[in-house]
Short mmCIF file of C-alpha atoms in Angstrom, two decimals:
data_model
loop_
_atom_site.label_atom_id
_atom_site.label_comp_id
_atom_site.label_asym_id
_atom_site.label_seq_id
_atom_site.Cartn_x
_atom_site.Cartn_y
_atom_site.Cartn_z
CA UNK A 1 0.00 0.00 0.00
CA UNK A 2 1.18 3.42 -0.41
CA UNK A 3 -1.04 6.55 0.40
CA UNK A 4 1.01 9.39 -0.87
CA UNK A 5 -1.47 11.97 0.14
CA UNK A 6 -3.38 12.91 3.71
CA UNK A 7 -7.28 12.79 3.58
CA UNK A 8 -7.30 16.46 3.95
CA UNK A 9 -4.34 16.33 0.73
CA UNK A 10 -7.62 14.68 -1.34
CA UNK A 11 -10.02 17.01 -0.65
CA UNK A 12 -7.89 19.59 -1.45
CA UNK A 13 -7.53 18.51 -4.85
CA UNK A 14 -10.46 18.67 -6.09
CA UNK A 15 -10.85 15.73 -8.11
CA UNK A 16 -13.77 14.49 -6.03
CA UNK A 17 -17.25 15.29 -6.26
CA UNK A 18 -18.77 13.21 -3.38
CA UNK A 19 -16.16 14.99 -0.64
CA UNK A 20 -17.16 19.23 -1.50
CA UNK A 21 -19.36 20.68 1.25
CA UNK A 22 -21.48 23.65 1.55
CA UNK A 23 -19.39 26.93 1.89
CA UNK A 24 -21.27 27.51 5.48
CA UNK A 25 -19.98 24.11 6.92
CA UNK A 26 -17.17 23.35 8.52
CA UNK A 27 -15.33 20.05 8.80
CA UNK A 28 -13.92 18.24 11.61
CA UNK A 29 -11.89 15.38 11.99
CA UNK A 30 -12.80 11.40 12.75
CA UNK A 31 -10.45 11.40 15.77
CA UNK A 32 -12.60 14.69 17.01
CA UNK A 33 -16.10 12.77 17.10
CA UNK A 34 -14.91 8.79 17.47
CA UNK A 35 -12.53 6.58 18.22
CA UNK A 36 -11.57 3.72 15.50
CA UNK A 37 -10.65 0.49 16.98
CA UNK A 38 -9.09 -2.14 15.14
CA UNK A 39 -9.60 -5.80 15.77
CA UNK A 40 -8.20 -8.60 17.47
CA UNK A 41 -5.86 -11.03 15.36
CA UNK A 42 -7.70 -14.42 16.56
CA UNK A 43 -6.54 -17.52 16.32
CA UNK A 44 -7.33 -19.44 13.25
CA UNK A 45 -6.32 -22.72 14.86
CA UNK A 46 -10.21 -21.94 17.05
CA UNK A 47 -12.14 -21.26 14.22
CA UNK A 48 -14.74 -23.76 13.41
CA UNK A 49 -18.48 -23.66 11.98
CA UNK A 50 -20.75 -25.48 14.41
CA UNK A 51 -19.50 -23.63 17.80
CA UNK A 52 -18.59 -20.07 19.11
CA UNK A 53 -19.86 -16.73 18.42
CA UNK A 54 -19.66 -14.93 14.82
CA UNK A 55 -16.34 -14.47 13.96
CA UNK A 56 -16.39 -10.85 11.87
CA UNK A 57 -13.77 -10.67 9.07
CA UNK A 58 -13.63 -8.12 6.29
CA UNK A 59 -15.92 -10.71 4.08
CA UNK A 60 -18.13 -11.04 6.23
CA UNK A 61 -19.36 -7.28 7.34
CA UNK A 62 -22.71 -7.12 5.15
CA UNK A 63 -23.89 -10.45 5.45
CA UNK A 64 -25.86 -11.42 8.84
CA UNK A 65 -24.11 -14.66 8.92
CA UNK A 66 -20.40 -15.14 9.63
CA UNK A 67 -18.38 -17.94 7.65
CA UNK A 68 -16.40 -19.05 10.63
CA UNK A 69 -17.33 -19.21 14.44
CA UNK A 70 -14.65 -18.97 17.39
CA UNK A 71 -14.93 -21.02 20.14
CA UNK A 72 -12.16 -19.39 22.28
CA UNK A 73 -11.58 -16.71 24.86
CA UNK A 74 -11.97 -13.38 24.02
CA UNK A 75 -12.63 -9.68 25.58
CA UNK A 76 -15.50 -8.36 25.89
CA UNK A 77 -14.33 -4.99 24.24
CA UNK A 78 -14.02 -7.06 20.63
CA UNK A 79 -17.78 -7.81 21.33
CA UNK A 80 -19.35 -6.67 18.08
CA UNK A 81 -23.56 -5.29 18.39
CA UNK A 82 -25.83 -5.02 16.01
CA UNK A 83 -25.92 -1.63 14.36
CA UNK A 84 -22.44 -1.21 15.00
CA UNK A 85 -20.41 1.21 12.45
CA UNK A 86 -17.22 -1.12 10.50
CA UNK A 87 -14.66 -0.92 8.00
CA UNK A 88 -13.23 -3.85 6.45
CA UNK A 89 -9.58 -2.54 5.64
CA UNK A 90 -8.09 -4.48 3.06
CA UNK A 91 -9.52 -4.35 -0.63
CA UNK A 92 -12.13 -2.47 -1.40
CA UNK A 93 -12.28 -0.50 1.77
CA UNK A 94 -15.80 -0.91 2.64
CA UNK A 95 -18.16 0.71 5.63
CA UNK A 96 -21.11 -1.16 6.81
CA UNK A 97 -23.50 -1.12 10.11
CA UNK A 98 -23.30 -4.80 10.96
CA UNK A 99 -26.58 -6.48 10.59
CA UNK A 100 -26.01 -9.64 12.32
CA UNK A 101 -26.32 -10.64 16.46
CA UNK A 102 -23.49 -10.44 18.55
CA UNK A 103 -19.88 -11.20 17.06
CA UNK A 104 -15.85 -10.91 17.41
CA UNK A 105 -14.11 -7.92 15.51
CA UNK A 106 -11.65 -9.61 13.68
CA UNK A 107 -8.04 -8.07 12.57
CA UNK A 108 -8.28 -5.89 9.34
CA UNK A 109 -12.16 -4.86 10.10
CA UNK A 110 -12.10 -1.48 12.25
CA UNK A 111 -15.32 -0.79 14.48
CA UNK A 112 -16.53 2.96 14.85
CA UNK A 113 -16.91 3.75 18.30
CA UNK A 114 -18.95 7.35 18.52
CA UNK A 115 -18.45 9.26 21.42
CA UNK A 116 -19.53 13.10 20.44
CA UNK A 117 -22.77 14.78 21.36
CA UNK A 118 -22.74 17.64 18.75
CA UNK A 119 -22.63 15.10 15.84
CA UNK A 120 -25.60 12.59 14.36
CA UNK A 121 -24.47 9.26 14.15
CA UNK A 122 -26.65 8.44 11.25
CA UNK A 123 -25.00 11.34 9.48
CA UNK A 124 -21.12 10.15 9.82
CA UNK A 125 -22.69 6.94 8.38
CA UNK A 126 -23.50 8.66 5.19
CA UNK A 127 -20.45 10.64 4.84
CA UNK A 128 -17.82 7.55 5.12
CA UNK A 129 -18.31 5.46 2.36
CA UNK A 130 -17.62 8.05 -0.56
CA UNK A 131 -14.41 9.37 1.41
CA UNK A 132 -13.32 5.19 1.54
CA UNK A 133 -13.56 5.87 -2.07
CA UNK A 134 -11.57 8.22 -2.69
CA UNK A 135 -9.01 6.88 -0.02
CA UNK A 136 -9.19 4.13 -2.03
CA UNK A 137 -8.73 5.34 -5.76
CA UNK A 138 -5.41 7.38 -4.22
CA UNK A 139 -3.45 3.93 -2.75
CA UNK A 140 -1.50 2.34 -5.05
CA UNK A 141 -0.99 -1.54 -4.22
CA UNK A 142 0.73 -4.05 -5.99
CA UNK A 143 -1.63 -6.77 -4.74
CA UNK A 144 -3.78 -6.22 -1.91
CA UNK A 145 -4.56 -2.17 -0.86
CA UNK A 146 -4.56 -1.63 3.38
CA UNK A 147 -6.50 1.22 4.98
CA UNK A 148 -5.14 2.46 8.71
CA UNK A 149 -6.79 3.45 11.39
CA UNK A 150 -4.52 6.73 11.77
CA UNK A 151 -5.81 7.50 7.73
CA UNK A 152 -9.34 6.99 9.01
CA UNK A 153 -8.73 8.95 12.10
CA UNK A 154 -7.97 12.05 9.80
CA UNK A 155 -10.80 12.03 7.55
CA UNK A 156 -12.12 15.55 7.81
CA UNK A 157 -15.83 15.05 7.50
CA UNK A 158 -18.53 17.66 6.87
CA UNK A 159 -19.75 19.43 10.02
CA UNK A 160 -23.19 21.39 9.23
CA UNK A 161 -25.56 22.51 12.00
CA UNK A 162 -26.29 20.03 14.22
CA UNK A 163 -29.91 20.60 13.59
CA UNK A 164 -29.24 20.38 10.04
CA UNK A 165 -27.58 17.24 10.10
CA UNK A 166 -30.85 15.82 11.55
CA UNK A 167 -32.92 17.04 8.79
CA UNK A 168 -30.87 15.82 6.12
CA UNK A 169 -30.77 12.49 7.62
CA UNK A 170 -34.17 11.99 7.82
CA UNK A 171 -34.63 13.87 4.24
CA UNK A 172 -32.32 10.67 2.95
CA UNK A 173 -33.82 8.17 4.94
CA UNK A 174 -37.21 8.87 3.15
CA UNK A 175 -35.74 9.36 -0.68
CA UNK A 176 -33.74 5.93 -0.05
CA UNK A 177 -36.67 4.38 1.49
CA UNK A 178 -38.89 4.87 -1.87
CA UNK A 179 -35.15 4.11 -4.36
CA UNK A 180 -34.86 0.38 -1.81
CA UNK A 181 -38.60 -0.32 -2.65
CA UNK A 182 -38.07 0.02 -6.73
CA UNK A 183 -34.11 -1.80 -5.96
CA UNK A 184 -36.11 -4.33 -4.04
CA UNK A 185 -38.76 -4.83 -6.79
CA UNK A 186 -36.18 -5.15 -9.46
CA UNK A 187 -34.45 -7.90 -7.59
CA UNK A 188 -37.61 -9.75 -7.48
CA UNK A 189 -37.44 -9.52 -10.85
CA UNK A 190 -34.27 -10.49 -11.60
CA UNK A 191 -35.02 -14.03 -9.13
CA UNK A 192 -37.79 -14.43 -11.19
CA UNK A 193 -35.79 -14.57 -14.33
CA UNK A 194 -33.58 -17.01 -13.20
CA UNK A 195 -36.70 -19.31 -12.44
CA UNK A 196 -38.17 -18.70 -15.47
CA UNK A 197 -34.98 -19.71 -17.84
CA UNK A 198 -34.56 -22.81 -15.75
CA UNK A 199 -38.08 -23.25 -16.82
CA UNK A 200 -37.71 -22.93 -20.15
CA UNK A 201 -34.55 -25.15 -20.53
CA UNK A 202 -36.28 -27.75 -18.46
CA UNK A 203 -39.51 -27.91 -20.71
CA UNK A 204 -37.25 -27.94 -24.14
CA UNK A 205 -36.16 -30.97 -23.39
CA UNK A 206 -39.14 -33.04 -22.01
CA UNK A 207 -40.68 -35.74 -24.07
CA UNK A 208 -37.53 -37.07 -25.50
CA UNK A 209 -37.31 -41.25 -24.28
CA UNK A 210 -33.92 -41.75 -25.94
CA UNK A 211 -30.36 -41.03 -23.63
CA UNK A 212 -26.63 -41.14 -24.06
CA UNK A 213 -23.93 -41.06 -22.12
CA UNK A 214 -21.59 -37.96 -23.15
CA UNK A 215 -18.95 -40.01 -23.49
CA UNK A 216 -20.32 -41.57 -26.61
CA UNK A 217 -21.14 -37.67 -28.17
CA UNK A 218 -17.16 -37.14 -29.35
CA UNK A 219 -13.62 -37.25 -28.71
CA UNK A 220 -12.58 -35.67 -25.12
CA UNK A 221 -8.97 -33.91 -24.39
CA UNK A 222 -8.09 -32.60 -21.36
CA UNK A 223 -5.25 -30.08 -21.11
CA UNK A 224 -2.22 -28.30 -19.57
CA UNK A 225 0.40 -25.51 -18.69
CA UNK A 226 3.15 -25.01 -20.52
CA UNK A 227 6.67 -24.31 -18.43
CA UNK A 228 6.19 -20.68 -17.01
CA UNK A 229 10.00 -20.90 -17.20
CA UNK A 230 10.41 -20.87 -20.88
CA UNK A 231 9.56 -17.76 -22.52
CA UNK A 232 9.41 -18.99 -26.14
CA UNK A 233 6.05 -20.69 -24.77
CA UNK A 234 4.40 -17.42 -23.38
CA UNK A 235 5.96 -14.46 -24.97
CA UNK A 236 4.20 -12.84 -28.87
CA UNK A 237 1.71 -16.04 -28.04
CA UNK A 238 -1.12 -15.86 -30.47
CA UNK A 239 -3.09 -19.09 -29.13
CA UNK A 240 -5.98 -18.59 -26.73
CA UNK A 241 -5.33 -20.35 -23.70
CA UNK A 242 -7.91 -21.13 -21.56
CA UNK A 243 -8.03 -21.22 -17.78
CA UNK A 244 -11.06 -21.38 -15.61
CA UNK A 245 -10.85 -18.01 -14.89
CA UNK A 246 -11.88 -17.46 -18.72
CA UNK A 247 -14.77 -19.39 -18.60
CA UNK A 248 -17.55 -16.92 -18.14
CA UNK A 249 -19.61 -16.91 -21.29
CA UNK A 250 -21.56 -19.13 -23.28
CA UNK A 251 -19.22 -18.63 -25.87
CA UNK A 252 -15.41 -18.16 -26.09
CA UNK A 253 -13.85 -15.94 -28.83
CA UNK A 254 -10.26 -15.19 -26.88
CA UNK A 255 -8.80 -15.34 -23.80
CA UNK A 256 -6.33 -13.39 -21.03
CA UNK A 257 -3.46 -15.43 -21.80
CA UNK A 258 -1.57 -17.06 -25.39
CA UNK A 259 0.76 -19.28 -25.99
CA UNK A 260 3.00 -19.91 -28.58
CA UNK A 261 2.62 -22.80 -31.19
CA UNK A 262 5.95 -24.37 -29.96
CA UNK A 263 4.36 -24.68 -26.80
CA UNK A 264 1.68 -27.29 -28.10
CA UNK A 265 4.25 -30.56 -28.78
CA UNK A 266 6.67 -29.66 -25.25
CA UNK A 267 3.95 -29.38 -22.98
CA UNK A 268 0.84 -31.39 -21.81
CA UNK A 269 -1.58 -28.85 -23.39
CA UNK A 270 -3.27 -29.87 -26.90
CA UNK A 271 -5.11 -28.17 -29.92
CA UNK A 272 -9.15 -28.08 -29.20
CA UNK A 273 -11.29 -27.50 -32.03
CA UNK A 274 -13.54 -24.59 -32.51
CA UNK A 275 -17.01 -25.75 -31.35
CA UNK A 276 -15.74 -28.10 -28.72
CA UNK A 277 -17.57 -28.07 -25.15
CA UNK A 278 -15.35 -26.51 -22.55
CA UNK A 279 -16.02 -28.16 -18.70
CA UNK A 280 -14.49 -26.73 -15.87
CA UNK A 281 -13.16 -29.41 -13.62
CA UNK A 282 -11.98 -27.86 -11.02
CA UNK A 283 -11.84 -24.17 -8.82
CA UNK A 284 -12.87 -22.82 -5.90
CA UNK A 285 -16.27 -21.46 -8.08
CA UNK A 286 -18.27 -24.57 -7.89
CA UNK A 287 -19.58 -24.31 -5.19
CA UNK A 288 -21.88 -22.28 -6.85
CA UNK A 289 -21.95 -23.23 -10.56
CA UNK A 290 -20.27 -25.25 -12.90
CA UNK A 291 -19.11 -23.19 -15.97
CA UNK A 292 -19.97 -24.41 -19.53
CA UNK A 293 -18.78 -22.64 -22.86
CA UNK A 294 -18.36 -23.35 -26.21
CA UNK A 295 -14.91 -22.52 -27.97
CA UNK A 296 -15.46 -20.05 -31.20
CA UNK A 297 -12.01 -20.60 -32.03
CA UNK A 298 -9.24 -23.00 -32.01
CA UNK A 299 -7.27 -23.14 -28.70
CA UNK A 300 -5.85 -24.98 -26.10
CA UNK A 301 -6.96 -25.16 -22.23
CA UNK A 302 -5.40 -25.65 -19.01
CA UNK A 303 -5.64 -29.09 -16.76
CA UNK A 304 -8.59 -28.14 -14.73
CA UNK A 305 -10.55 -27.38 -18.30
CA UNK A 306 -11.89 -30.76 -20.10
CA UNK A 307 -13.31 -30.31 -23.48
CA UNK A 308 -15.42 -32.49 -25.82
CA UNK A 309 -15.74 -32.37 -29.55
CA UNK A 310 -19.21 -33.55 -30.68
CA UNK A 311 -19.57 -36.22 -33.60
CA UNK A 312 -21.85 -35.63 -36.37
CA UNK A 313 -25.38 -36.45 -34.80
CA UNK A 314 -24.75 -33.57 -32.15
CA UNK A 315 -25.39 -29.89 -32.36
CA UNK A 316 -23.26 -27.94 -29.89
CA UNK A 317 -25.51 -25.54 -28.74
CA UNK A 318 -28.46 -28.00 -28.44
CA UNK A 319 -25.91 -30.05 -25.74
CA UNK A 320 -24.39 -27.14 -24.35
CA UNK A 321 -28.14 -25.57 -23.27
CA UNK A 322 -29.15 -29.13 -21.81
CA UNK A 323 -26.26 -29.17 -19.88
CA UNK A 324 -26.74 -26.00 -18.55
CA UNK A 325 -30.45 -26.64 -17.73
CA UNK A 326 -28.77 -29.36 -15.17
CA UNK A 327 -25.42 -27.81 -14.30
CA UNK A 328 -26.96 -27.64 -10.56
CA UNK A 329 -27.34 -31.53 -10.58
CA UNK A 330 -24.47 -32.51 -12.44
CA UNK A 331 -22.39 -30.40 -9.97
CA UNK A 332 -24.04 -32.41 -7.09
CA UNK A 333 -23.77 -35.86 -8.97
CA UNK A 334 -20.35 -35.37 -10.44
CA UNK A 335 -18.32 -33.99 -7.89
CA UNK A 336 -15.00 -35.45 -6.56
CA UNK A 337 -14.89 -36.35 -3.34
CA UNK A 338 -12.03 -36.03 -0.42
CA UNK A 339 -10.39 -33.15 -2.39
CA UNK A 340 -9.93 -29.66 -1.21
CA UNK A 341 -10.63 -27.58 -3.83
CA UNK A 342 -14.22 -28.32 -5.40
CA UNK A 343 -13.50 -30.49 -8.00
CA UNK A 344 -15.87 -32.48 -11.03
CA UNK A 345 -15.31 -36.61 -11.22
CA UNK A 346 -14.41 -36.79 -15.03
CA UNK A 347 -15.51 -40.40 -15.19
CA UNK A 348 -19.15 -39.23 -13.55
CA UNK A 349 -19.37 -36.22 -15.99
CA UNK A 350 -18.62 -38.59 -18.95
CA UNK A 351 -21.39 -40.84 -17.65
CA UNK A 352 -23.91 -38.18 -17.61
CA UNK A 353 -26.93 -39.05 -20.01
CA UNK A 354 -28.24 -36.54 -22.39
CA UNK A 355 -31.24 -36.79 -24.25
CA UNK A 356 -30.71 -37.99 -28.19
CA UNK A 357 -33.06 -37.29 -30.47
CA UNK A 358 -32.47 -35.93 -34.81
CA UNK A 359 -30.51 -33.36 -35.62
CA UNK A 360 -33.69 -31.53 -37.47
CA UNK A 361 -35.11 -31.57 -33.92
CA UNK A 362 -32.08 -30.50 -31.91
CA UNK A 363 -31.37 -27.26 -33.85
CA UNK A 364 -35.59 -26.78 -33.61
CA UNK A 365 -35.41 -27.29 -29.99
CA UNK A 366 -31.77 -24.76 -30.10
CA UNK A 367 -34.06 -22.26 -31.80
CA UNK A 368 -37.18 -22.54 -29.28
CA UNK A 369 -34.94 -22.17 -26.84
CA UNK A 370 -32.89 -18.55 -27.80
CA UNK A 371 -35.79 -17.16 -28.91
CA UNK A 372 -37.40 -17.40 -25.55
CA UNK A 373 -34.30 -16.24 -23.81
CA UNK A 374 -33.49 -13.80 -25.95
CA UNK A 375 -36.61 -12.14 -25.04
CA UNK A 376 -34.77 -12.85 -20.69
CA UNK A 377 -31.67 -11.22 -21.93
CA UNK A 378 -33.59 -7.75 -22.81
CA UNK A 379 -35.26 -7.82 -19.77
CA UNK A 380 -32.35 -8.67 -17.66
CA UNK A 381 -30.60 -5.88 -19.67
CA UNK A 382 -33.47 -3.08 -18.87
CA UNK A 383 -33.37 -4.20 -14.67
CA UNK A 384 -29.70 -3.73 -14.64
CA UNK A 385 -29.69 -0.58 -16.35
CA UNK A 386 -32.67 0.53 -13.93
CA UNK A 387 -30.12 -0.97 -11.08
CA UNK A 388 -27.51 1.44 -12.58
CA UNK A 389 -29.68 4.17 -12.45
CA UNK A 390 -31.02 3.40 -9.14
CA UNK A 391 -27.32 3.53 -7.78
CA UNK A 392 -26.65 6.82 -9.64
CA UNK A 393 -29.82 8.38 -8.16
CA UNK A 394 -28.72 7.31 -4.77
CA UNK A 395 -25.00 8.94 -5.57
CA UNK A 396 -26.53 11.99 -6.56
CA UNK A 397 -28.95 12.25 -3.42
CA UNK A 398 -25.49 12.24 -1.48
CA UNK A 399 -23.82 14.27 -3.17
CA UNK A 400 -26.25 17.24 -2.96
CA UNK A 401 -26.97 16.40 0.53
CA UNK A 402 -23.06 16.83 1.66
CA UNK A 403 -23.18 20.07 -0.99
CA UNK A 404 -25.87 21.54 1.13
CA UNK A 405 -28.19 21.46 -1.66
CA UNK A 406 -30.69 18.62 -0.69
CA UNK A 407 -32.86 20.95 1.79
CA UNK A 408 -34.87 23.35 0.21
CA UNK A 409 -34.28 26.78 1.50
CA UNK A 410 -37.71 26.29 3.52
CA UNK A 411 -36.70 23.42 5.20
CA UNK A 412 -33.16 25.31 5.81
CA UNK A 413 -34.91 28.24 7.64
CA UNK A 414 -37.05 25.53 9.69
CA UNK A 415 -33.32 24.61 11.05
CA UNK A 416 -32.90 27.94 11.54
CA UNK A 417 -35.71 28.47 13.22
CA UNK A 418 -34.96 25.96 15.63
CA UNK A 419 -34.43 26.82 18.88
CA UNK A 420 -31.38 24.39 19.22
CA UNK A 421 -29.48 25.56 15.82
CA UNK A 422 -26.56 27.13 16.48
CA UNK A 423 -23.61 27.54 13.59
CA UNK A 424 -21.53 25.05 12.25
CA UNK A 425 -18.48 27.44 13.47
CA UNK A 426 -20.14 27.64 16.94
CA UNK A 427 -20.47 23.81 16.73
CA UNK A 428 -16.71 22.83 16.09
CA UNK A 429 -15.62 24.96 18.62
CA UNK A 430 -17.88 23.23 21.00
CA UNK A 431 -16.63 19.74 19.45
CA UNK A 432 -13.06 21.06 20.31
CA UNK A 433 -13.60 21.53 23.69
CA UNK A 434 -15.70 18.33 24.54
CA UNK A 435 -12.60 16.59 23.21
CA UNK A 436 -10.02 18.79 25.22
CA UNK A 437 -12.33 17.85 28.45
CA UNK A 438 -12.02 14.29 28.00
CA UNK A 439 -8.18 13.99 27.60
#
């Protein structure tokens, strides 16, 4: 990691929108309002999954549920509550009230501990995330980037009346409130997609008596990695390589990495046809799904990638979308047991039966099928474009709130009005000297 510039450094050059305040604010400092406390390195030799409280690491901070428990001693000061302000730092440098019961703060997650009286909590919620950001977009990393808790400490965050504060807050809560119900709804509909394509690739293919294994449906290859040591294999390549990293698509065109043609006879990789089926045997992704994709071009794969070529009585695409109709079974049926990265049997994937019928109605069935989806895939397109606009919305609801411009100037003289509104000038000074009190 390397953060070349302070927080204040940031601001100060202007290059982000989400950070400029009203000219009547002030700003004040993290370490001014709250204390950041990091977490406890626990040890990984206690965590387990049946026993223990919630064990909170930087994965972990949005989700309810923990992925390990710890079963040993601890301090009650690492005791995480619901509601509680965190920060994983490591990656993407992400703030989150944690939704789930009690829990551990692990090492690398930071907890917000609030301590002022002349700031809303609520509010310093709303401000961190798009100053993370732009934390974030300054540190350079070779790998991994790291936040500190001094960094945090000196994020100067807006300080408007603390009247005002209050209104914007609830003025959010009640815009975001309505945007969450439409984000909600269009969620719904994306579920409902997924449901619906399983339905559709499920009904193509009922009615037909006839199976084979896939074995019988062509020649298989597996493949391999040529030496990283010799650079006539790797360097000007021009051959698509395949790893399962590139197996995303239905359909593969090209890939991250090439490899030379001298690579193909010295190593344990081979040449795979264009149209072949591409399987991926093994990584860490399925758990989840088991990737499918059909090679547009001639290339060569890695070992955890086995391919198939069909024979003459198969269409590629007719397989391909009956395959992926049941990649959650043959995931469940095929896998490898007693390994530790998830891992597909080749022998039971082989064995799997798919249904045979002419090749008039395979590419009728192939048809059926993309035309329904087809109709999906515009759909899907329109939600996530409503999801993008959704998001931009909420970005631009921030922004003019920290600007000062999300009150109308009715609702600004209401604050003013207030018998409790006293400037944000007045207000830091009075921040100043609850912290000098407490040292």
């Amino acid at each position: 990691m390397a953060l070349g510039l302070t927080p204040i450094q940031i601001i100060e050059k202007g290059t982000h929108p989400q950070l400029v305040i009203a000219d009547d604010w002030e700003r004040v400092q993290l370490k001014h309002i709250a204390t950041v406390q990091n977490g406890y390195a626990f040890s990984s030799k206690l965590f387990n999954h049946n026993e223990g409280l919630p064990l909170i690491r930087i994965r972990d901070i949005f989700s309810s549920e923990t992925q390990n428990l710890y079963s040993g001693e601890y301090k009650d000061e690492f005791l995480v509550s619901k509601g509680d302000i965190l920060i994983g730092m490591d990656g993407d440098f992400k703030v989150s009230k944690w939704p789930g019961k009690k829990g551990l703060l692990n090492q690398r997650v930071c907890r917000i501990l609030f301590n002022s009286n002349h700031y809303e909590k609520e509010f310093l919620f709303l401000c961190i995330q798009p100053y993370l950001d732009a934390i974030h977009s300054e540190t350079s990393a070779v790998t991994v980037k790291h936040l500190s808790s001094r960094t945090i400490n000196d994020i100067p965050f807006p300080l408007p009346p603390l009247v005002e504060q209050k209104a914007i807050v609830k003025k959010i809560e009640e815009l975001f409130s309505s945007l969450d119900s439409g984000i909600s709804d269009l969620k719904k509909a994306q579920d409902q997609l997924v449901v619906y394509r399983q339905a559709v690739l499920k009904k193509a293919f009922e009615g037909i008596k006839e199976f084979k294994p896939l074995k019988e449906c062509g020649e298989w290859k597996g493949g391999g990695t040529p030496s990283r040591q010799v650079k006539e294999y790797w360097e000007n390549g021009k051959i698509p390589w395949v790893s399962s990293r590139d197996v995303k698509t239905k359909e593969i065109h090209d890939t991250e990495r090439h490899i030379t043609e001298i690579a193909i006879p010295n190593s344990s990789t081979k040449w795979i046809e264009k149209d072949a089926l591409l399987f991926v045997m093994r990584s860490g992704i399925l758990r989840r799904i088991f990737p499918i994709a059909i090679a547009k071009t001639k290339l060569c794969v890695n070992q955890d990638i086995q391919t198939v070529s069909l024979n003459d009585s198969w269409s590629t695409e007719y397989v391909y979308w009956f395959l992926q109709g049941n990649e959650s079974d043959i995931r469940h049926s095929c896998s490898k047991d007693g390994t530790t990265v998830e891992s597909i049997d080749a022998n039971s994937l082989k064995a799997y039966l798919v249904p045979s019928c002419s090749l008039k109605e395979q590419h009728q069935i192939v048809s059926d099928i993309e035309s329904r989806l087809s109709v999906c895939d515009k759909v899907e397109k329109d939600i996530v474009d409503s999801l993008e606009k959704a998001q931009a919305l909420r970005q631009s609801i921030l922004k003019k709130a920290f600007e000062g411009k999300l009150l109308s100037e009715e609702e600004i003289a209401t604050c003013k009005a207030d018998k409790d509104y006293e400037s944000a000038s007045v207000l830091l000074e009075r921040i100043k000297k609850e912290k000098q009190n407490k040292k």
